[in-house]
XYZ file of C-alpha atoms in Angstrom:
298
model
C 18.383 13.724 1.002
C 18.346 16.295 -1.807
C 17.985 15.876 -5.552
C 20.232 17.317 -8.260
C 18.680 20.757 -8.000
C 18.806 21.041 -4.246
C 15.131 20.243 -3.759
C 14.277 17.936 -0.896
C 12.913 14.606 -2.129
C 9.388 13.769 -1.047
C 8.973 10.753 1.186
C 6.479 8.093 0.204
C 3.493 7.629 2.550
C 5.015 4.340 3.728
C 8.336 6.026 4.543
C 6.582 8.835 6.369
C 4.510 6.412 8.442
C 7.567 4.280 9.240
C 9.482 7.350 10.401
C 6.681 8.422 12.735
C 6.349 4.888 14.086
C 10.079 4.635 14.751
C 9.999 7.949 16.618
C 6.866 6.856 18.485
C 5.291 10.129 17.427
C 1.718 8.981 17.949
C 0.171 12.409 17.408
C 2.109 12.776 14.162
C 1.085 9.271 13.120
C -2.555 10.014 13.850
C -2.396 13.221 11.797
C -0.724 11.380 8.921
C -3.450 8.742 8.869
C -6.079 11.489 9.019
C -4.570 13.271 6.018
C -4.430 9.998 4.083
C -8.035 9.220 4.978
C -9.216 12.699 4.096
C -7.479 12.541 0.699
C -8.950 9.090 -0.011
C -12.436 10.252 0.902
C -12.160 13.394 -1.219
C -11.271 11.306 -4.269
C -14.114 8.867 -3.597
C -12.006 5.929 -2.377
C -14.236 5.124 0.577
C -12.601 1.844 1.597
C -9.209 3.518 2.071
C -10.917 6.456 3.774
C -12.474 3.987 6.221
C -9.110 2.324 6.803
C -7.024 5.451 7.462
C -9.592 7.609 9.302
C -10.346 4.837 11.761
C -6.619 4.385 12.403
C -6.321 8.097 13.142
C -9.307 7.914 15.496
C -7.988 4.842 17.317
C -4.640 6.493 18.035
C -5.881 9.832 19.334
C -8.729 8.226 21.279
C -6.342 5.995 23.224
C -4.377 8.709 25.018
C -5.296 12.142 26.386
C -1.878 13.659 25.630
C -2.047 12.477 22.004
C -5.598 13.748 21.774
C -4.492 17.214 22.907
C -1.624 17.315 20.401
C -3.845 16.290 17.491
C -6.333 19.024 18.296
C -10.083 19.478 18.112
C -10.165 20.650 14.496
C -8.722 17.419 13.117
C -10.599 15.203 15.553
C -13.949 16.859 14.832
C -13.480 16.554 11.065
C -12.275 12.968 11.405
C -15.329 12.110 13.485
C -17.666 13.785 10.987
C -16.113 11.885 8.116
C -16.354 8.572 9.964
C -19.993 9.345 10.668
C -20.592 10.003 6.968
C -18.875 6.727 6.041
C -21.181 4.843 8.405
C -24.106 5.966 6.249
C -22.603 4.518 3.073
C -24.639 1.425 2.223
C -22.237 0.265 -0.477
C -19.367 -0.375 1.925
C -18.821 -3.973 2.993
C -17.697 -2.504 6.315
C -21.351 -1.500 6.822
C -23.366 -3.970 4.755
C -21.920 -7.166 6.264
C -22.688 -6.259 9.920
C -26.214 -5.309 8.827
C -26.656 -8.688 7.111
C -25.316 -10.514 10.154
C -27.681 -8.661 12.496
C -30.604 -9.568 10.264
C -29.622 -13.246 10.228
C -29.055 -13.192 13.989
C -32.781 -12.648 14.477
C -33.310 -16.224 13.265
C -31.140 -17.671 16.045
C -31.815 -18.208 19.721
C -29.350 -17.074 22.370
C -27.216 -20.250 22.595
C -27.066 -20.522 18.801
C -25.909 -16.923 18.501
C -23.173 -17.528 21.070
C -21.917 -20.581 19.174
C -21.901 -18.600 15.912
C -19.572 -16.118 17.600
C -17.337 -18.867 18.984
C -16.845 -20.305 15.512
C -15.617 -16.902 14.357
C -13.218 -16.602 17.284
C -11.806 -20.025 16.428
C -10.831 -18.808 12.953
C -8.777 -16.015 14.504
C -6.822 -18.362 16.796
C -4.069 -19.261 14.311
C -3.450 -15.617 13.400
C -3.602 -14.657 17.065
C -0.931 -17.214 17.908
C 1.423 -15.749 15.318
C 0.771 -12.171 16.431
C 1.346 -13.218 20.056
C 5.069 -13.521 19.325
C 5.223 -9.730 19.129
C 5.997 -8.026 22.471
C 2.785 -6.608 23.912
C 0.492 -8.869 21.851
C 0.812 -12.016 23.941
C -2.905 -12.030 24.832
C -3.771 -12.905 21.227
C -2.135 -16.272 21.759
C -4.915 -17.128 24.224
C -7.725 -17.119 21.654
C -7.540 -20.855 20.991
C -7.756 -21.660 24.697
C -10.491 -19.057 25.209
C -12.826 -20.422 22.552
C -12.370 -23.987 23.851
C -13.165 -22.848 27.369
C -16.228 -20.851 26.240
C -17.592 -23.802 24.275
C -16.964 -26.192 27.162
C -18.640 -23.825 29.622
C -21.971 -23.892 27.788
C -22.149 -27.550 28.794
C -20.578 -27.480 32.262
C -19.646 -24.787 34.753
C -16.004 -23.644 34.572
C -13.625 -23.697 37.497
C -12.770 -20.453 39.251
C -9.294 -20.644 37.738
C -10.731 -20.946 34.227
C -13.083 -18.042 34.853
C -10.269 -15.807 36.115
C -8.040 -16.733 33.182
C -10.797 -15.859 30.724
C -11.266 -12.553 32.515
C -7.545 -11.832 32.124
C -7.818 -12.522 28.393
C -10.811 -10.201 28.206
C -8.949 -7.397 29.977
C -5.831 -7.898 27.875
C -7.823 -7.544 24.651
C -9.385 -4.329 25.927
C -5.954 -2.830 26.576
C -4.351 -3.978 23.320
C -5.160 -1.008 21.091
C -3.426 1.434 23.425
C -0.076 -0.368 23.198
C 2.717 0.729 20.806
C 2.821 -2.754 19.263
C -0.729 -2.242 18.026
C 0.483 0.651 15.849
C 3.850 -0.754 14.800
C 3.946 -4.561 14.948
C 3.700 -6.812 11.913
C 4.301 -10.414 10.893
C 5.352 -12.001 7.610
C 2.714 -13.759 5.491
C 4.075 -16.313 2.987
C 3.472 -15.114 -0.551
C 1.639 -11.989 0.603
C 2.275 -8.585 2.143
C 3.022 -8.525 5.887
C 0.057 -8.393 8.255
C 0.117 -5.410 10.607
C -1.371 -5.661 14.088
C -3.181 -2.428 13.193
C -5.020 -4.396 10.493
C -7.160 -5.712 13.368
C -8.673 -2.238 13.597
C -11.383 -2.878 10.984
C -15.034 -3.749 11.758
C -15.060 -1.670 14.961
C -11.813 -3.327 16.042
C -11.387 -7.091 16.014
C -9.752 -7.051 19.438
C -12.549 -4.879 20.862
C -15.262 -7.133 19.434
C -13.401 -10.114 20.910
C -13.295 -8.301 24.237
C -17.015 -7.567 24.038
C -17.892 -11.159 23.144
C -15.782 -12.633 25.937
C -17.049 -10.049 28.443
C -20.608 -10.978 27.526
C -19.775 -14.662 28.073
C -18.246 -13.902 31.460
C -21.411 -12.066 32.452
C -23.443 -15.052 31.249
C -21.426 -17.424 33.444
C -21.727 -15.095 36.438
C -25.497 -14.809 35.951
C -25.947 -18.570 35.654
C -23.933 -19.167 38.824
C -26.067 -16.648 40.727
C -29.446 -17.543 39.300
C -29.718 -14.085 37.721
C -31.015 -12.961 34.328
C -28.273 -13.592 31.717
C -27.255 -10.890 29.226
C -28.481 -11.150 25.650
C -25.913 -12.637 23.269
C -24.060 -10.313 20.880
C -23.046 -10.905 17.265
C -20.417 -8.178 16.707
C -17.508 -10.613 16.516
C -19.135 -12.439 13.586
C -17.806 -10.800 10.447
C -14.582 -9.501 11.993
C -12.891 -12.477 10.410
C -12.952 -10.935 6.918
C -10.144 -8.629 8.145
C -11.074 -5.864 5.684
C -8.307 -3.465 6.723
C -5.642 -5.946 5.643
C -7.403 -6.591 2.338
C -7.837 -2.862 1.602
C -4.312 -1.903 2.644
C -2.587 -4.609 0.615
C -4.990 -5.138 -2.295
C -6.969 -3.201 -4.833
C -9.588 -2.068 -2.347
C -12.322 -4.082 -4.116
C -13.345 -6.184 -1.131
C -16.186 -7.994 -2.861
C -13.757 -9.547 -5.360
C -11.072 -10.534 -2.847
C -10.766 -14.375 -2.896
C -10.029 -14.660 0.833
C -13.022 -12.505 1.706
C -15.223 -14.626 -0.554
C -13.950 -17.767 1.187
C -14.536 -16.260 4.609
C -18.062 -15.142 3.741
C -18.816 -18.720 2.720
C -17.598 -19.903 6.123
C -19.674 -17.278 7.955
C -22.894 -18.310 6.218
C -22.040 -22.007 6.506
C -21.637 -21.535 10.260
C -24.954 -19.707 10.394
C -26.722 -22.583 8.655
C -25.043 -25.124 10.932
C -26.111 -23.465 14.169
C -29.588 -22.619 12.839
C -30.118 -26.248 11.841
C -28.838 -27.405 15.239
C -26.104 -29.770 14.138
C -24.773 -31.853 17.079
C -22.418 -30.171 19.509
C -19.776 -32.772 18.669
C -19.839 -31.497 15.084
C -19.479 -27.923 16.338
C -16.541 -28.978 18.498
C -14.909 -30.616 15.479
C -15.470 -27.492 13.382
C -13.900 -25.316 16.098
C -10.829 -27.581 16.203
C -10.437 -27.378 12.423
C -10.877 -23.619 12.379
C -8.178 -23.151 15.020
C -5.652 -24.557 12.540
C -6.849 -22.406 9.633
C -4.586 -19.751 8.141
C -7.275 -17.167 7.571
C -4.937 -14.871 5.627
C -4.347 -17.323 2.801
C -7.277 -19.771 2.798
């Protein structure tokens, strides 16, 4: 479309991204996110730089053909910028995982695993809604998965349960290479739509879920064989703040976001509960309540 003087009208960033998504031009989409991230970083908007540069990296890292089209120059600069962002202590993207790792030192292995399960439970409701999108069906298994994981710390699972959990684990690993990960979105009452790509924050929610479930599978295998179990991981704790969604749709001031404040309260409440060894029945009740929680609005 041209203006009155024959000059082509500039597309908004949203229109440009939508056009690339519709064409399934993943290399073009990756470059667009890189340019947006670079511009944000150059003007000192580090939260948006984190958001867009990591999206660029996720896309070109998922496919060799896309990687080749994007080119080494962009990928090298994107990687350098991401590395620089990782050194920024003022970013909640960095400070929260550091706080969680510090707190994790106060917990034993079973307590740390339960802390992670409580976080997974709070993603179950959102996962169920995202599972309606073609290609995202695995996210609908999060509620079942956390119930099975919690049950299995008290009694050995059946072979069928183990295999199903392994399928969930594998499906989460493959999710960020699917087109729906870059294009899918769901409506959120009273708020901006949630994009599947908003899961990309905090090292990738789906990848941290994969890592947590994989670790649990290795624990179950070790226990069944009398072998040394793997050490518990805490990466999935903190993913529930969903910072990419908050940055993309808000002001970028994560510390003042009411949903993030509410979620941080839940994270530290969970920590205190598992540290103080509340009864497993209370943990089970908390998991059930969390599975019903709309984490985007509460």
